[in-house]
DNA sequence: GAGTTTGAAACT
DNA sequence: CAGTTTCAAACTC
């Protein structure tokens, strides 16, 4: 069983857009992926990183975990273990925008992540019950901040629009405020896949700068995100042998998206080669957003026709 | 397996 | 920022 867990099945994104689950997760595609024209491979590391940065520039949180657990650091409760009977205070940072699924199918990212909807969600007719009353626990309904967001449309028989737990802070995008990064409880079905936290050596932990004072920033400028989560994403392979790179056999680093004119098929356009440097022995992938490079030029990808 | 539905991501 | 298009997964048959 279990053949390799199949991953993505992209056909037109070259696995270089967030449409690709692998790319979005910050990992390279694997053999079990059924993608076509995949550039999300180590051989195209340069391109992958370049595109990643472009997307990241557009949305700094693009590669941030979509779901975060608000409970962490929430209360001084050191209970730490919440056992498995917690209502899961985790929530989707950007929320969903479901219109027809009522957040009861996997079309809904909240549902798929098994987390309750929150005020960040703009779903209609939400019936998602995750995050609330996980079980018959003696837990009183904590006041979930049910958000009145939803229009009062006709409620077909009482609705239980439960949304977000009280921890929700109203914010333009609280997605930025809580980045605790901790989630993805997904157990990787596949054997090895993402990393698991390198524990190993001690030293190193990059505390990174932290803004001591308040970081409350209502709206306004997006100077820098409040905190950058720690999205470490790595990937399988641990190639003990050597780093890829340098070798550059005959691969053509190409860059795909150069904005190919809107002509059908993205035209091959010219290539722009630039240079980028980065990387340091990465286990596998994109480091994340630890540093920001000014710009990178880049390469091009071969685009294929339709 | 093909075909439809769905909502995020991308684009305008 | 909203409207539209594109995309790949979830779902249905
Ligand atoms: Zn893909
Ligand atoms: Zn893949
Ligand atoms: Zn791929
Ligand atoms: Zn939803
Ligand atoms: Zn939701
Ligand atoms: Zn919902």
Short mmCIF file of N, CA and C in Angstrom, two decimals, chain A residues 5 7 44 49 73 82 93 97 107 114 125 137 163 180 217 219 224 237 254 266 269 277 279 295 298:
data_model
loop_
_atom_site.label_atom_id
_atom_site.label_comp_id
_atom_site.label_asym_id
_atom_site.label_seq_id
_atom_site.Cartn_x
_atom_site.Cartn_y
_atom_site.Cartn_z
N UNK A 5 3.07 8.55 -1.31
CA UNK A 5 1.92 9.36 -1.21
C UNK A 5 1.94 10.31 -2.30
N UNK A 7 1.48 13.39 -4.39
CA UNK A 7 1.42 14.79 -3.98
C UNK A 7 0.65 15.57 -5.00
N UNK A 44 16.34 22.98 -10.29
CA UNK A 44 15.97 24.36 -10.62
C UNK A 44 15.94 25.22 -9.38
N UNK A 49 13.80 29.41 -6.03
CA UNK A 49 14.01 30.44 -5.01
C UNK A 49 13.64 31.82 -5.53
N UNK A 73 0.94 30.54 24.18
CA UNK A 73 1.29 31.83 24.77
C UNK A 73 0.07 32.64 25.08
N UNK A 82 -2.37 19.83 25.95
CA UNK A 82 -3.79 20.08 25.95
C UNK A 82 -4.49 18.80 25.73
N UNK A 93 -5.29 31.71 9.38
CA UNK A 93 -4.92 33.11 9.43
C UNK A 93 -5.71 33.99 8.49
N UNK A 97 -13.38 31.82 2.55
CA UNK A 97 -14.34 32.68 1.88
C UNK A 97 -15.39 31.82 1.18
N UNK A 107 -13.35 21.72 0.58
CA UNK A 107 -13.13 22.90 -0.25
C UNK A 107 -12.76 24.05 0.69
N UNK A 114 -9.11 21.29 9.75
CA UNK A 114 -9.79 20.90 10.97
C UNK A 114 -9.78 21.98 12.04
N UNK A 125 -23.08 31.14 5.51
CA UNK A 125 -23.76 29.93 5.96
C UNK A 125 -22.83 28.95 6.60
N UNK A 137 -16.76 17.43 26.58
CA UNK A 137 -15.91 17.73 27.71
C UNK A 137 -16.66 18.64 28.63
N UNK A 163 -17.98 31.11 15.39
CA UNK A 163 -16.75 31.53 14.78
C UNK A 163 -15.71 31.91 15.78
N UNK A 180 2.52 32.48 15.56
CA UNK A 180 3.26 31.59 16.35
C UNK A 180 3.79 30.42 15.65
N UNK A 217 -0.01 47.30 15.33
CA UNK A 217 -0.06 48.23 14.24
C UNK A 217 -1.32 48.07 13.54
N UNK A 219 -3.45 49.49 10.96
CA UNK A 219 -3.37 49.36 9.62
C UNK A 219 -2.39 50.18 9.19
N UNK A 224 7.15 46.09 8.20
CA UNK A 224 7.55 44.73 8.23
C UNK A 224 6.64 44.02 9.07
N UNK A 237 14.68 14.33 1.42
CA UNK A 237 15.91 14.23 0.91
C UNK A 237 16.92 14.58 1.72
N UNK A 254 15.80 28.53 -16.47
CA UNK A 254 15.01 29.42 -17.17
C UNK A 254 14.03 30.02 -16.28
N UNK A 266 2.37 31.03 -22.32
CA UNK A 266 3.30 31.99 -21.91
C UNK A 266 4.42 31.91 -22.83
N UNK A 269 9.78 34.10 -24.08
CA UNK A 269 10.44 35.29 -23.76
C UNK A 269 11.84 35.19 -23.56
N UNK A 277 22.45 34.98 -4.98
CA UNK A 277 23.24 34.15 -4.18
C UNK A 277 22.46 33.88 -3.00
N UNK A 279 21.71 30.86 -0.20
CA UNK A 279 21.83 29.57 0.04
C UNK A 279 22.92 29.19 0.76
N UNK A 295 16.81 42.12 -4.95
CA UNK A 295 16.09 41.62 -6.02
C UNK A 295 16.85 40.66 -6.71
N UNK A 298 17.28 36.65 -12.36
CA UNK A 298 16.98 35.47 -12.55
C UNK A 298 16.93 34.78 -13.63
#
